[in-house]
Every structure is written in C-alpha cells, then in structure tokens.
PDB file of C-alpha atoms in Angstrom:
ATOM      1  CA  UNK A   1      22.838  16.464  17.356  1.00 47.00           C
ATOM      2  CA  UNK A   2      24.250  13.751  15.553  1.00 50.00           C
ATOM      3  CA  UNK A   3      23.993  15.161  11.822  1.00 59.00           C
ATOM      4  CA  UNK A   4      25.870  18.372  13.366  1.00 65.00           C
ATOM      5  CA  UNK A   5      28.292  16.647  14.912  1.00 74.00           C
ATOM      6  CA  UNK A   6      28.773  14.844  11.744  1.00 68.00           C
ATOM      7  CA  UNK A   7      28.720  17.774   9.846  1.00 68.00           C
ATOM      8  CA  UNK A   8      31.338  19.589  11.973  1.00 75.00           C
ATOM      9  CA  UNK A   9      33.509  16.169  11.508  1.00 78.00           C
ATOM     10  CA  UNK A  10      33.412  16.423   7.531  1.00 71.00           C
ATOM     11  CA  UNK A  11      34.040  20.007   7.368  1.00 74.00           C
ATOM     12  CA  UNK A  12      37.178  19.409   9.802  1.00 81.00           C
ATOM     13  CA  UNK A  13      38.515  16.718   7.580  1.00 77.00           C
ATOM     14  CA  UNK A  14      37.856  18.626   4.535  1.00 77.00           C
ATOM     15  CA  UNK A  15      40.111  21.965   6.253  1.00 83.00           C
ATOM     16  CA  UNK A  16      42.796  19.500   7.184  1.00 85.00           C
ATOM     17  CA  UNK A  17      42.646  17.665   2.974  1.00 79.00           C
ATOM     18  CA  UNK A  18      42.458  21.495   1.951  1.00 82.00           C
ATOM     19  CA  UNK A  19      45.573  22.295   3.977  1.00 87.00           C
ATOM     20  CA  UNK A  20      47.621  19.197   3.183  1.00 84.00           C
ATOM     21  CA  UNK A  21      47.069  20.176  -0.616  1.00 81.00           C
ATOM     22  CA  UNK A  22      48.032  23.848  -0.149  1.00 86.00           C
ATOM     23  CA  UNK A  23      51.047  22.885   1.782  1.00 86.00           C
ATOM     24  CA  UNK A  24      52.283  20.168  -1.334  1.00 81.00           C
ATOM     25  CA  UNK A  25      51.555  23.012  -3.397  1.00 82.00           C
ATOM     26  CA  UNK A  26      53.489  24.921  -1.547  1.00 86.00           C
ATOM     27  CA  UNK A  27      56.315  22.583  -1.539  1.00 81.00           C
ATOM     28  CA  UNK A  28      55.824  22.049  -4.741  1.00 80.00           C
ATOM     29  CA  UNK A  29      56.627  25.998  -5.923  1.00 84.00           C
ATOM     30  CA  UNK A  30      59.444  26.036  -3.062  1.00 84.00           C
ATOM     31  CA  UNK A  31      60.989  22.796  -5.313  1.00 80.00           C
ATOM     32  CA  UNK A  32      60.496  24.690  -8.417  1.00 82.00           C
ATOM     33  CA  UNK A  33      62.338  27.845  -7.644  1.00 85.00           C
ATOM     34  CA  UNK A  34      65.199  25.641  -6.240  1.00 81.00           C
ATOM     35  CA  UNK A  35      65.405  23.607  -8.794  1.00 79.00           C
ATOM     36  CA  UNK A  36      65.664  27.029 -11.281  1.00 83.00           C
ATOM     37  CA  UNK A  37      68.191  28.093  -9.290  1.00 85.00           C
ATOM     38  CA  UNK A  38      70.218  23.926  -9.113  1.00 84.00           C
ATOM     39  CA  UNK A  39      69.387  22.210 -12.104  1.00 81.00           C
ATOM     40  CA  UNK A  40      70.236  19.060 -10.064  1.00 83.00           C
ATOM     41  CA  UNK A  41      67.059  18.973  -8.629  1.00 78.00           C
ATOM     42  CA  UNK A  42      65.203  18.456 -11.367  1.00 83.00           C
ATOM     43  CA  UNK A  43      64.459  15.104 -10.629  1.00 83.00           C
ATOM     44  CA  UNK A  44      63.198  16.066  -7.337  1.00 81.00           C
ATOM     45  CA  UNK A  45      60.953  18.701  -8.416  1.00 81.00           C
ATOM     46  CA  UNK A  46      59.444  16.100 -10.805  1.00 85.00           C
ATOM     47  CA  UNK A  47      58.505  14.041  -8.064  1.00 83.00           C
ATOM     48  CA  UNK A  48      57.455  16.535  -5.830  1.00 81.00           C
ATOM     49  CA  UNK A  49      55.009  17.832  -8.600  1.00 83.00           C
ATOM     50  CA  UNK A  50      53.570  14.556  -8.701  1.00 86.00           C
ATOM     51  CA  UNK A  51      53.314  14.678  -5.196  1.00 82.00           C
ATOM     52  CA  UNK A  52      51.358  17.462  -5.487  1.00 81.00           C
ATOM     53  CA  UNK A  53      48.772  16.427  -8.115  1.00 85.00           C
ATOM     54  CA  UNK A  54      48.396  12.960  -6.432  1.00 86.00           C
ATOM     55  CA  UNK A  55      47.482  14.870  -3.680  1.00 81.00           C
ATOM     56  CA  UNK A  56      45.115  17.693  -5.401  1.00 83.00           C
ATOM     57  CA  UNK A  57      43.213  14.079  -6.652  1.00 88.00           C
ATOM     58  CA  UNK A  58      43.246  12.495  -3.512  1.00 84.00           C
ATOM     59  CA  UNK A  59      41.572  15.508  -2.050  1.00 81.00           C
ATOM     60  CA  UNK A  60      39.645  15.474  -5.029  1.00 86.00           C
ATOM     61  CA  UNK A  61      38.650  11.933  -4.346  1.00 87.00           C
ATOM     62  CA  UNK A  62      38.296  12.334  -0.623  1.00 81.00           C
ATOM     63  CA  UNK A  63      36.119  15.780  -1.083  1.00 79.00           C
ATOM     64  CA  UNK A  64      33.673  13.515  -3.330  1.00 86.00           C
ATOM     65  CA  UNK A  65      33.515  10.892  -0.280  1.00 83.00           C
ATOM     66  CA  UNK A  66      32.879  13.195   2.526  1.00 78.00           C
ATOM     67  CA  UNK A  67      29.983  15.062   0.743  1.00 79.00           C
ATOM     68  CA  UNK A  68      28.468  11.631  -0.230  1.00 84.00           C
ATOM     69  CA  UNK A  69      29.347  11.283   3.201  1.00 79.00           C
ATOM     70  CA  UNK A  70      27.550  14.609   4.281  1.00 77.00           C
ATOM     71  CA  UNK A  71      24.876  13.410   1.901  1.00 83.00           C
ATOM     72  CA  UNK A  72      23.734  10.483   3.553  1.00 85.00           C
ATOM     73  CA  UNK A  73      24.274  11.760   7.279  1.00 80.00           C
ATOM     74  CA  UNK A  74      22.019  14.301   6.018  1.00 82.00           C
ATOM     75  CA  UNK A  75      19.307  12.218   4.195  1.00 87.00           C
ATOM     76  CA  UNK A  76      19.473   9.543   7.420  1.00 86.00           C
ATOM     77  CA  UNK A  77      18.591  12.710   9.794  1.00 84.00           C
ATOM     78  CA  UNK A  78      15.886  13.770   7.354  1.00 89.00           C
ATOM     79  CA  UNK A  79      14.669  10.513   8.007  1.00 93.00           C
ATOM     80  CA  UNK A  80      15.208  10.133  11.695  1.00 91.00           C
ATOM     81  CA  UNK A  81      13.429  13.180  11.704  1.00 92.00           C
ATOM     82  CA  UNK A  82      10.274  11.945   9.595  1.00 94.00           C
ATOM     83  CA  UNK A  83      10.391   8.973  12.381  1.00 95.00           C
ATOM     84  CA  UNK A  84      10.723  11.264  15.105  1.00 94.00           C
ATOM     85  CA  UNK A  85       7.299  12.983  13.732  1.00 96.00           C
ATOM     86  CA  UNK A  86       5.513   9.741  13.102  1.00 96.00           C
ATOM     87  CA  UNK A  87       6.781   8.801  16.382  1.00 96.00           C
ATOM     88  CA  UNK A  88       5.078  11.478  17.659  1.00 97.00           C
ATOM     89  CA  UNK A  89       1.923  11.457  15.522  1.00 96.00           C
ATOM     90  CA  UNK A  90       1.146   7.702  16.828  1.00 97.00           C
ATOM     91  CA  UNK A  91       1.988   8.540  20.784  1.00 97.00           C
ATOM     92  CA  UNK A  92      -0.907  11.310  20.276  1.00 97.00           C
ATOM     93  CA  UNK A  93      -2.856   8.499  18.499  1.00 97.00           C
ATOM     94  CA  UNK A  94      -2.196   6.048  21.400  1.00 97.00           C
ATOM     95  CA  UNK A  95      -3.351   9.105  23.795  1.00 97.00           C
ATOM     96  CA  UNK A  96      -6.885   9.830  22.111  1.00 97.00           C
ATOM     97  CA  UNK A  97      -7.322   5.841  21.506  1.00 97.00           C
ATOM     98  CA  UNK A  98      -6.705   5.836  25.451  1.00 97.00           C
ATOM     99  CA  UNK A  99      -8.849   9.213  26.062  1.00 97.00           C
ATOM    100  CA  UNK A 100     -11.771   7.154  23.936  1.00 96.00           C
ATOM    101  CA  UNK A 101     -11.213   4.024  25.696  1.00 96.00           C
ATOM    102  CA  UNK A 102     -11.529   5.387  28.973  1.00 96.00           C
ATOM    103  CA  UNK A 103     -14.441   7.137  27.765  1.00 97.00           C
ATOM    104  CA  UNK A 104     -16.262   3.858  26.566  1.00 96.00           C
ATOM    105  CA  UNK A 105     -15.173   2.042  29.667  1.00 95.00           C
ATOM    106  CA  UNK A 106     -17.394   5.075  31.700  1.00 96.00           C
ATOM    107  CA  UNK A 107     -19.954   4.971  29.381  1.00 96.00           C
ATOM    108  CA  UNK A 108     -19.916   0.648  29.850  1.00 96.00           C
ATOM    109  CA  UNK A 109     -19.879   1.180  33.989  1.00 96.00           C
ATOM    110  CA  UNK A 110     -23.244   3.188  33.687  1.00 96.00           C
ATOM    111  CA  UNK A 111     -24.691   1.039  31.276  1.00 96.00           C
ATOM    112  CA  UNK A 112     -23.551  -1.702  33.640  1.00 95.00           C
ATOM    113  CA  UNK A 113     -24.994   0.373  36.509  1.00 95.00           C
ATOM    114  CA  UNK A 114     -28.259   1.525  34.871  1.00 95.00           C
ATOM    115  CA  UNK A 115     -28.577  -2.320  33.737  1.00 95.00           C
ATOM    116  CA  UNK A 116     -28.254  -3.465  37.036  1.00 95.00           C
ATOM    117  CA  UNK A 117     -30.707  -1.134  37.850  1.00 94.00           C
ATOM    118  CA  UNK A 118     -33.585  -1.870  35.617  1.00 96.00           C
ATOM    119  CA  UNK A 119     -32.785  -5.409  36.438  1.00 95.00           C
ATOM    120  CA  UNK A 120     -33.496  -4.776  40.378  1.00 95.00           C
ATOM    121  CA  UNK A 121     -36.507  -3.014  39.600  1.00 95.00           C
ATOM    122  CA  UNK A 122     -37.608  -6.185  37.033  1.00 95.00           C
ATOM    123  CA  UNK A 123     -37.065  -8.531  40.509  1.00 95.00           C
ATOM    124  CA  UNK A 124     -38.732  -6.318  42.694  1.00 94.00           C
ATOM    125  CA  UNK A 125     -41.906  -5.943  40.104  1.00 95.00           C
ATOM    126  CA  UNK A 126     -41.929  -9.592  39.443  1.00 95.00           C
ATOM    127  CA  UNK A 127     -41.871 -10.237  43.197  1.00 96.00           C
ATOM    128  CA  UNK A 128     -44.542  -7.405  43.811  1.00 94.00           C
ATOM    129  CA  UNK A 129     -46.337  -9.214  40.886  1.00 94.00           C
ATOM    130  CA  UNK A 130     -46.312 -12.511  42.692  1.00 95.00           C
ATOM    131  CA  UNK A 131     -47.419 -10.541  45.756  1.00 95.00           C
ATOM    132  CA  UNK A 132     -50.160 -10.191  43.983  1.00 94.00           C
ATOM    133  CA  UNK A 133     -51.307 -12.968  42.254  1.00 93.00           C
ATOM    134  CA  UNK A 134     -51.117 -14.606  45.673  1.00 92.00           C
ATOM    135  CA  UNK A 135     -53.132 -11.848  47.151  1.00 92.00           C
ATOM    136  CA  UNK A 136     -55.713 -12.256  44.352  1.00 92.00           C
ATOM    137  CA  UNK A 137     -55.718 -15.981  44.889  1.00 91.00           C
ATOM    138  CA  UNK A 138     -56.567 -15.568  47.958  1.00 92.00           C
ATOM    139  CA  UNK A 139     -58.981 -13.156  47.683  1.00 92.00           C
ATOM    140  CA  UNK A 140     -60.297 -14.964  45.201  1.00 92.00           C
ATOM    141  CA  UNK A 141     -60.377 -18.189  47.244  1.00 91.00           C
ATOM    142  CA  UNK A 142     -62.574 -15.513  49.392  1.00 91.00           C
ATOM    143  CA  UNK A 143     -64.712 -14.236  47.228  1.00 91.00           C
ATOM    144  CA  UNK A 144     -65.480 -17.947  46.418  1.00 92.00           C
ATOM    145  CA  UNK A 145     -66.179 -18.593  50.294  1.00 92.00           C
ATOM    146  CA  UNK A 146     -68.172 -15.673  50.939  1.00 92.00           C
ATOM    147  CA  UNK A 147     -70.412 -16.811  47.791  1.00 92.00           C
ATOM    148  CA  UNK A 148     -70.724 -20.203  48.978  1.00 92.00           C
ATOM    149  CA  UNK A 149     -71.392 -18.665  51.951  1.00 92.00           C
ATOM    150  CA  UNK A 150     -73.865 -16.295  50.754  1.00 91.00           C
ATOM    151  CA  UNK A 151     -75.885 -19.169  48.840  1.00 92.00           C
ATOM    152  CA  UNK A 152     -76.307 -21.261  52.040  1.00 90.00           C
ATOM    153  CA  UNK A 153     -77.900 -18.405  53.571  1.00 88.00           C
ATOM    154  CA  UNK A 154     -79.865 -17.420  50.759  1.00 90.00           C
ATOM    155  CA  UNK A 155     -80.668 -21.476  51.005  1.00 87.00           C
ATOM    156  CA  UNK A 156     -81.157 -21.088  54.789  1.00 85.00           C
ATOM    157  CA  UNK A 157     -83.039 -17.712  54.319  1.00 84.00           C
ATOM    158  CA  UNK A 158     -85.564 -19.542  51.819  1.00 84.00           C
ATOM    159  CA  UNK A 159     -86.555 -22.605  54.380  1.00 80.00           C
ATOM    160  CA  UNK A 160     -87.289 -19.629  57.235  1.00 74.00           C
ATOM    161  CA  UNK A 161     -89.185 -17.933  54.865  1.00 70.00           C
ATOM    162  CA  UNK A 162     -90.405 -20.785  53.238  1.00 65.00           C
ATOM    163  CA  UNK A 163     -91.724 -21.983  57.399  1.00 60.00           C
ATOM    164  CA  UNK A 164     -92.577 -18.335  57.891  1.00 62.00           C
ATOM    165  CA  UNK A 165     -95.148 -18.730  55.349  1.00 62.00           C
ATOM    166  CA  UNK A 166     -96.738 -22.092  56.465  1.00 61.00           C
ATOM    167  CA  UNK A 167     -97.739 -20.993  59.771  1.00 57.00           C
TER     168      UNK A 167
END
C-alpha cells in the first residue's frame, strides 16, 4: 500500500542517483584517457573529476535522505498499522459493549414485564382483599342482626314461656 509504493519510489530514485554516478564516473575515466592522450585537456579532466566526486557525495548525501526517508515511511506504517489493530481491537469492544447492552436491555424488558406483572396481581389481591373486607362487613353487619335477632326471640321466647307457666 502506501509504504510499498513508497518503498518502490526510493529504490527508483536511488537506481537513477546510482546511475547518474556511474555514468560521471564513466565520463570521468573517458576524460582521463583523453586527456593522456592531449595534454590540453587537463584542465577539463580536472573539472570533470570534480564533477564526479561532487556527484559520488551528492549521492552520498541523497542515499542518507532517502533511507531516513525509507525510515520514517516505514516507522509511520508500523504505526498506521498499530492504529489499524487498535482500530480494530475497540470496533470488537464497541460490538460486545453492544452484544451486553442489548442483553441488559432484554433482561430490563422482563424485569419490566415480570414487574408489571406482580404489580397486576398486587391490584387484583388488594381489590379481592377489599372484596372481602366488604363481604365480612357485611356479614358481620349480619351476624350482628341475626344476634339481635336471636335475643328478641330468646326475649319473646321467655314471656311465652314465662305465660306458659302462669296458666
């Protein structure tokens, strides 16, 4: 991806410093036997050999800049890569937090359900419970009748007995 792409860039610009310096070499050793052969050109074999060693320290120079180059393209994809894994790590994170989320959510509907439940069943024992309280108060209120009932004819019951006896 990017770092090979990179990679492939530096390497190309290193093959093209490489073959700059090999051809001012080259030039340089093609100025050299000339100027054995024409000592006129002296001066221009001087200057072509310090052609050719500015250039074997440029490349020099140039070779240092593309590795640190290299370097850091490579350390910054070592990194993108650690990011790429944490990116990864936390999106699985995200998906359990969601996976237990949904899972407490469930579990908070039934307890919501089996609430509402217990809570029906509470009305519907406090209204059967009122049922019967009024039931008992009104049996109650029966019982009471049927006793004061009961006394006047034990009451009633005594005078005929009580007349009974007289005659």
């Amino acid at each position: 991806m990017f770092s090979r792409e990179s990679s492939r860039e530096v390497l190309g610009a290193l093959a093209k410093v490489d073959s700059i310096v090999q051809q001012t070499n080259a030039l340089a050793a093609s100025a050299a036997a000339e100027a054995a052969k024409e000592p006129r050109l002296m001066a221009a074999l001087t200057e072509v050999q310090a052609l050719s060693r500015r250039s074997v320290a440029c490349a020099a120079d140039i070779r240092a800049l593309l590795a640190g180059s290299a370097a850091r393209i490579k350390g910054g994809a070592a990194i993108a890569d650690e990011a790429s894994e944490s990116i990864i790590e936390v999106v699985a994170s995200v998906r359990q937090i969601t996976r237990v989320l949904g899972q407490i959510s469930a579990a908070s509907q039934q307890h919501s359900a089996a609430t509402s439940d217990i809570n029906g069943t509470l009305a519907d024992m406090e209204r059967d419970a009122q049922h019967s309280l009024a039931l008992v108060d009104r049996s109650s209120g029966a019982a009471k009748s049927v006793e004061d009932e009961a006394r006047a004819l034990m009451a009633r019951l005594r005078l005929f007995k009580l007349g009974a006896a007289r005659r």
